């Protein structure tokens, strides 16, 4: 599910700052190519035992990934339920408590990137 009106779409940051801020919030950066990176946050639903991932897609505006000075902008933000063995189901309903955590993390990310 795409999280609309998430507050972070369109924000820009250099790679070093985005990596630092996102890691502090629990995200892990996965790099796919020189011009795109994905940041994932695992959220565990203790009530059901399900795992969910909040995923932030970024794209390079200037430079290339692995240069700490590359400027990235945030594209879409997704949330999905982890499926076996290595997938995400973006169609599954997201429990309220998981969405609260995701919304809180996005709000924190927006605050940190706005400074």
N, CA, C and O of each residue as an XYZ file, in Angstrom:
460
protein
N       0.841     -1.168      0.000
C       0.000      0.000      0.000
C       0.891      1.237      0.000
O       1.817      1.345      0.804
N       0.614      2.142     -0.880
C       1.322      3.417     -0.889
C       0.725      4.280      0.213
O      -0.494      4.391      0.339
N       1.592      4.884      1.003
C       1.128      5.784      2.054
C       1.114      7.194      1.466
O       2.156      7.824      1.288
N      -0.076      7.661      1.177
C      -0.248      9.003      0.603
C      -0.118     10.048      1.715
O      -0.293      9.736      2.893
N       0.185     11.269      1.336
C       0.296     12.374      2.305
C       1.160     11.992      3.499
O       0.785     12.201      4.653
N       2.322     11.428      3.196
C       3.190     10.908      4.253
C       4.121     11.960      4.841
O       4.769     11.700      5.855
N       4.204     13.128      4.238
C       5.017     14.206      4.765
C       6.475     14.180      4.342
O       7.186     15.164      4.543
N       6.940     13.077      3.758
C       8.348     13.002      3.373
C       8.560     12.974      1.855
O       9.671     13.206      1.379
N       7.520     12.696      1.115
C       7.663     12.635     -0.336
C       8.141     13.982     -0.867
O       7.574     15.029     -0.553
N       9.195     13.930     -1.678
C       9.744     15.146     -2.256
C      10.862     15.780     -1.448
O      11.552     16.668     -1.949
N      11.060     15.342     -0.196
C      12.158     15.891      0.596
C      13.482     15.475     -0.024
O      13.592     14.404     -0.622
N      14.495     16.340      0.125
C      15.818     16.068     -0.430
C      16.848     16.066      0.685
O      16.701     16.756      1.694
N      17.895     15.274      0.481
C      18.977     15.187      1.454
C      20.204     14.622      0.772
O      20.101     13.899     -0.219
N      21.382     14.960      1.319
C      22.557     14.274      0.815
C      22.579     12.871      1.413
O      21.986     12.618      2.462
N      23.266     11.975      0.734
C      23.282     10.566      1.120
C      23.774     10.365      2.549
O      23.182      9.592      3.301
N      24.847     11.050      2.932
C      25.410     10.866      4.267
C      24.387     11.216      5.347
O      24.224     10.470      6.312
N      23.704     12.336      5.189
C      22.714     12.756      6.188
C      21.512     11.816      6.205
O      21.034     11.437      7.274
N      21.025     11.441      5.032
C      19.877     10.535      4.959
C      20.215      9.187      5.577
O      19.399      8.617      6.301
N      21.408      8.672      5.299
C      21.833      7.408      5.911
C      21.888      7.516      7.436
O      21.424      6.624      8.146
N      22.459      8.616      7.931
C      22.596      8.803      9.374
C      21.238      8.897     10.061
O      20.989      8.217     11.056
N      20.380      9.728      9.533
C      19.055      9.940     10.121
C      18.212      8.666     10.050
O      17.585      8.274     11.034
N      18.201      8.031      8.891
C      17.360      6.837      8.735
C      17.867      5.689      9.612
O      17.061      4.953     10.182
N      19.171      5.527      9.727
C      19.728      4.467     10.579
C      19.366      4.714     12.038
O      19.064      3.773     12.773
N      19.395      5.961     12.453
C      19.037      6.305     13.830
C      17.583      5.914     14.125
O      17.246      5.573     15.258
N      16.732      5.966     13.104
C      15.321      5.617     13.265
C      15.049      4.129     13.048
O      13.913      3.681     13.198
N      16.089      3.357     12.694
C      15.919      1.914     12.538
C      15.815      1.415     11.113
O      15.611      0.221     10.898
N      15.949      2.293     10.137
C      15.884      1.891      8.731
C      17.218      1.288      8.283
O      18.274      1.606      8.831
N      17.147      0.425      7.290
C      18.324     -0.154      6.660
C      18.270      0.235      5.186
O      17.229      0.124      4.539
N      19.416      0.695      4.664
C      19.448      1.073      3.241
C      19.851     -0.127      2.400
O      20.845     -0.799      2.674
N      19.051     -0.378      1.367
C      19.363     -1.393      0.371
C      19.604     -0.658     -0.927
O      18.755      0.123     -1.356
N      20.725     -0.883     -1.556
C      21.032     -0.195     -2.802
C      20.771     -1.132     -3.971
O      21.174     -2.294     -3.938
N      20.111     -0.642     -4.989
C      19.826     -1.459     -6.156
C      20.659     -1.057     -7.354
O      20.996     -1.901     -8.184
N      20.993      0.206     -7.455
C      21.756      0.691     -8.598
C      22.373      2.030     -8.218
O      22.190      2.503     -7.096
N      23.097      2.640     -9.137
C      23.792      3.892     -8.843
C      22.864      5.080     -8.587
O      23.278      6.073     -7.989
N      21.633      4.983     -9.031
C      20.753      6.142     -8.966
C      19.495      5.934     -8.131
O      18.588      6.766     -8.150
N      19.442      4.832     -7.402
C      18.237      4.532     -6.644
C      18.609      3.770     -5.387
O      19.489      2.909     -5.419
N      17.950      4.078     -4.282
C      18.161      3.339     -3.043
C      16.822      3.190     -2.333
O      15.929      4.026     -2.475
N      16.703      2.121     -1.574
C      15.499      1.847     -0.822
C      15.865      1.713      0.646
O      16.835      1.042      0.998
N      15.090      2.349      1.484
C      15.272      2.263      2.936
C      14.090      1.486      3.504
O      12.935      1.819      3.239
N      14.385      0.441      4.293
C      13.346     -0.414      4.881
C      13.393     -0.363      6.398
O      14.464     -0.320      7.003
N      12.216     -0.369      6.996
C      12.074     -0.471      8.445
C      11.160     -1.648      8.745
O      10.015     -1.687      8.295
N      11.669     -2.601      9.503
C      10.867     -3.757      9.887
C      10.040     -3.398     11.115
O      10.563     -2.897     12.110
N       8.744     -3.662     11.023
C       7.825     -3.423     12.135
C       7.162     -4.756     12.462
O       6.501     -5.354     11.613
N       7.342     -5.213     13.690
C       6.756     -6.479     14.116
C       5.420     -6.225     14.800
O       5.308     -5.362     15.671
N       4.414     -6.984     14.395
C       3.105     -6.921     15.038
C       3.060     -8.013     16.095
O       2.878     -9.190     15.784
N       3.226     -7.611     17.334
C       3.293     -8.577     18.439
C       1.978     -9.350     18.603
O       1.989    -10.505     19.030
N       0.865     -8.728     18.272
C      -0.444     -9.370     18.446
C      -0.619    -10.570     17.517
O      -1.166    -11.596     17.920
N      -0.152    -10.437     16.264
C      -0.371    -11.518     15.302
C       0.914    -12.260     14.953
O       0.877    -13.338     14.360
N       2.038    -11.680     15.322
C       3.320    -12.288     14.953
C       3.742    -11.968     13.533
O       4.738    -12.503     13.048
N       3.004    -11.109     12.865
C       3.335    -10.742     11.490
C       4.418     -9.677     11.432
O       4.562     -8.863     12.344
N       5.175     -9.699     10.346
C       6.199     -8.686     10.102
C       5.766     -7.805      8.943
O       5.251     -8.286      7.933
N       5.981     -6.516      9.106
C       5.631     -5.535      8.090
C       6.872     -4.702      7.805
O       7.737     -4.533      8.665
N       6.945     -4.184      6.584
C       8.075     -3.345      6.216
C       7.569     -2.011      5.681
O       6.744     -1.945      4.770
N       8.098     -0.956      6.286
C       7.875      0.397      5.797
C       9.023      0.669      4.839
O      10.187      0.614      5.235
N       8.711      0.959      3.594
C       9.730      1.077      2.545
C       9.692      2.479      1.947
O       8.640      2.975      1.544
N      10.868      3.104      1.900
C      11.001      4.440      1.339
C      11.894      4.345      0.103
O      13.051      3.932      0.188
N      11.347      4.730     -1.031
C      12.122      4.736     -2.280
C      12.728      6.116     -2.483
O      12.059      7.136     -2.315
N      14.011      6.130     -2.850
C      14.698      7.388     -3.135
C      15.351      7.302     -4.507
O      15.623      6.219     -5.024
N      15.591      8.461     -5.072
C      16.268      8.542     -6.361
C      17.287      9.678     -6.288
O      17.061     10.705     -5.648
N      18.407      9.460     -6.961
C      19.466     10.464     -6.971
C      19.074     11.619     -7.881
O      18.621     11.420     -9.008
N      19.257     12.821     -7.370
C      19.038     14.014     -8.181
C      20.362     14.497     -8.767
O      20.430     14.898     -9.929
N      21.419     14.453     -7.943
C      22.755     14.843     -8.404
C      23.780     13.895     -7.825
O      23.697     13.514     -6.658
N      24.750     13.511     -8.645
C      25.807     12.619     -8.197
C      25.426     11.165     -8.392
O      24.510     10.838     -9.147
N      26.154     10.291     -7.688
C      25.885      8.858     -7.713
C      25.910      8.330     -6.290
O      26.596      8.867     -5.421
N      25.154      7.276     -6.073
C      25.176      6.649     -4.756
C      26.592      6.227     -4.413
O      27.428      5.995     -5.287
N      26.828      6.136     -3.144
C      28.124      5.840     -2.528
C      28.976      7.087     -2.405
O      29.997      7.059     -1.717
N      28.595      8.173     -3.042
C      29.225      9.455     -2.753
C      28.385     10.085     -1.651
O      27.181     10.270     -1.828
N      28.999     10.421     -0.511
C      28.212     10.996      0.584
C      27.560     12.321      0.209
O      26.655     12.785      0.902
N      28.015     12.933     -0.883
C      27.491     14.222     -1.310
C      26.367     14.105     -2.334
O      25.778     15.114     -2.723
N      26.065     12.894     -2.770
C      24.963     12.707     -3.714
C      23.672     13.223     -3.083
O      23.407     12.983     -1.906
N      22.886     13.924     -3.868
C      21.609     14.452     -3.382
C      20.503     13.506     -3.826
O      20.335     13.231     -5.014
N      19.744     13.009     -2.832
C      18.627     12.108     -3.099
C      17.321     12.808     -2.778
O      17.266     13.677     -1.908
N      16.276     12.425     -3.484
C      14.950     12.892     -3.109
C      14.071     11.671     -2.877
O      14.226     10.631     -3.517
N      13.153     11.834     -1.949
C      12.267     10.737     -1.578
C      11.106     10.683     -2.560
O      10.437     11.680     -2.837
N      10.897      9.478     -3.074
C       9.764      9.252     -3.968
C       8.605      8.719     -3.133
O       8.173      9.382     -2.190
N       8.103      7.555     -3.456
C       6.955      7.009     -2.741
C       7.350      6.251     -1.486
O       8.479      5.783     -1.340
N       6.381      6.147     -0.584
C       6.538      5.399      0.657
C       5.472      4.301      0.652
O       4.290      4.557      0.425
N       5.926      3.074      0.909
C       5.034      1.909      0.889
C       5.066      1.210      2.233
O       5.995      1.392      3.020
N       4.043      0.409      2.488
C       4.073     -0.507      3.615
C       3.434     -1.807      3.145
O       2.421     -1.805      2.446
N       4.050     -2.920      3.546
C       3.533     -4.218      3.137
C       3.852     -5.277      4.166
O       4.733     -5.108      5.010
N       3.130     -6.360      4.082
C       3.333     -7.492      4.978
C       4.363     -8.435      4.366
O       4.303     -8.762      3.181
N       5.311     -8.864      5.201
C       6.342     -9.798      4.734
C       5.701    -11.138      4.415
O       4.846    -11.628      5.152
N       6.134    -11.724      3.297
C       5.648    -13.045      2.906
C       6.846    -13.965      2.719
O       7.954    -13.512      2.434
N       6.612    -15.246      2.882
C       7.682    -16.227      2.746
C       7.869    -16.546      1.271
O       6.866    -16.683      0.572
N       9.068    -16.671      0.758
C      10.328    -16.523      1.477
C      10.895    -15.110      1.439
O      11.574    -14.720      2.389
N      10.653    -14.313      0.384
C      11.307    -13.007      0.319
C      10.436    -11.925     -0.299
O      10.937    -11.163     -1.126
N       9.231    -11.819      0.033
C       8.389    -10.842     -0.641
C       7.635     -9.943      0.308
O       7.669    -10.114      1.527
N       6.956     -8.985     -0.277
C       6.074     -8.096      0.472
C       4.721     -8.088     -0.217
O       4.626     -7.948     -1.437
N       3.689     -8.239      0.576
C       2.326     -8.182      0.070
C       1.792     -6.785      0.355
O       1.507     -6.441      1.502
N       1.662     -5.994     -0.687
C       1.204     -4.615     -0.526
C      -0.319     -4.502     -0.470
O      -0.850     -3.411     -0.263
N      -1.024     -5.615     -0.653
C      -2.484     -5.596     -0.658
C      -3.096     -5.968      0.692
O      -4.270     -5.690      0.939
N      -2.307     -6.596      1.563
C      -2.817     -7.018      2.878
C      -3.193     -5.807      3.724
O      -2.547     -4.762      3.658
N      -4.255     -5.966      4.526
C      -4.594     -4.875      5.440
C      -3.478     -4.693      6.474
O      -2.851     -5.662      6.902
N      -3.245     -3.456      6.860
C      -2.199     -3.138      7.823
C      -2.876     -2.860      9.174
O      -3.748     -1.996      9.263
N      -2.475     -3.588     10.220
C      -3.070     -3.347     11.547
C      -2.838     -1.908     12.018
O      -1.824     -1.291     11.692
N      -3.787     -1.393     12.781
C      -3.707     -0.010     13.261
C      -2.421      0.271     14.026
O      -1.803      1.319     13.835
N      -2.012     -0.657     14.892
C      -0.823     -0.417     15.708
C       0.436     -0.338     14.828
O       1.364      0.404     15.146
N       0.470     -1.090     13.741
C       1.599     -1.041     12.807
C       1.586      0.296     12.063
O       2.638      0.908     11.879
N       0.408      0.753     11.634
C       0.310      2.044     10.941
C       0.693      3.198     11.862
O       1.282      4.181     11.411
N       0.365      3.087     13.144
C       0.749      4.137     14.099
C       2.266      4.241     14.200
O       2.817      5.341     14.232
N       2.934      3.098     14.249
C       4.399      3.089     14.309
C       4.965      3.679     13.020
O       5.872      4.510     13.063
N       4.433      3.252     11.877
C       4.911      3.742     10.583
C       4.724      5.252     10.477
O       5.636      5.956     10.044
N       3.570      5.753     10.860
C       3.282      7.185     10.798
C       4.218      7.965     11.713
O       4.703      9.039     11.354
N       4.464      7.420     12.887
C       5.374      8.063     13.837
C       6.794      8.133     13.273
O       7.452      9.167     13.383
N       7.266      7.044     12.672
C       8.623      7.024     12.097
C       8.734      8.015     10.937
O       9.751      8.695     10.799
N       7.705      8.099     10.111
C       7.727      9.052      8.999
C       7.737     10.489      9.510
O       8.411     11.349      8.943
N       6.997     10.745     10.572
C       6.982     12.072     11.175
C       8.357     12.424     11.740
O       8.828     13.549     11.576
N       8.993     11.471     12.399
C      10.344     11.689     12.928
C      11.334     11.936     11.802
O      12.200     12.804     11.910
N      11.207     11.172     10.721
C      12.097     11.337      9.577
C      11.934     12.724      8.974
O      12.919     13.386      8.645
N      10.695     13.158      8.830
C      10.427     14.497      8.278
C      11.072     15.566      9.155
O      11.707     16.491      8.646
N      10.912     15.443     10.462
C      11.499     16.414     11.393
C      13.005     16.446     11.269
O      13.604     17.519     11.197
N      13.634     15.258     11.245
C      15.091     15.184     11.162
C      15.628     15.732      9.834
O      16.665     16.395      9.812
N      14.939     15.461      8.751
C      15.404     15.927      7.444
C      15.138     17.407      7.222
O      15.771     18.033      6.372
N      14.209     17.966      7.976
C      13.878     19.371      7.820
C      14.859     20.289      8.543
O      14.846     21.502      8.334
N      15.701     19.718      9.384
C      16.695     20.536     10.115
C      17.918     20.786      9.304
O      18.842     21.453      9.770
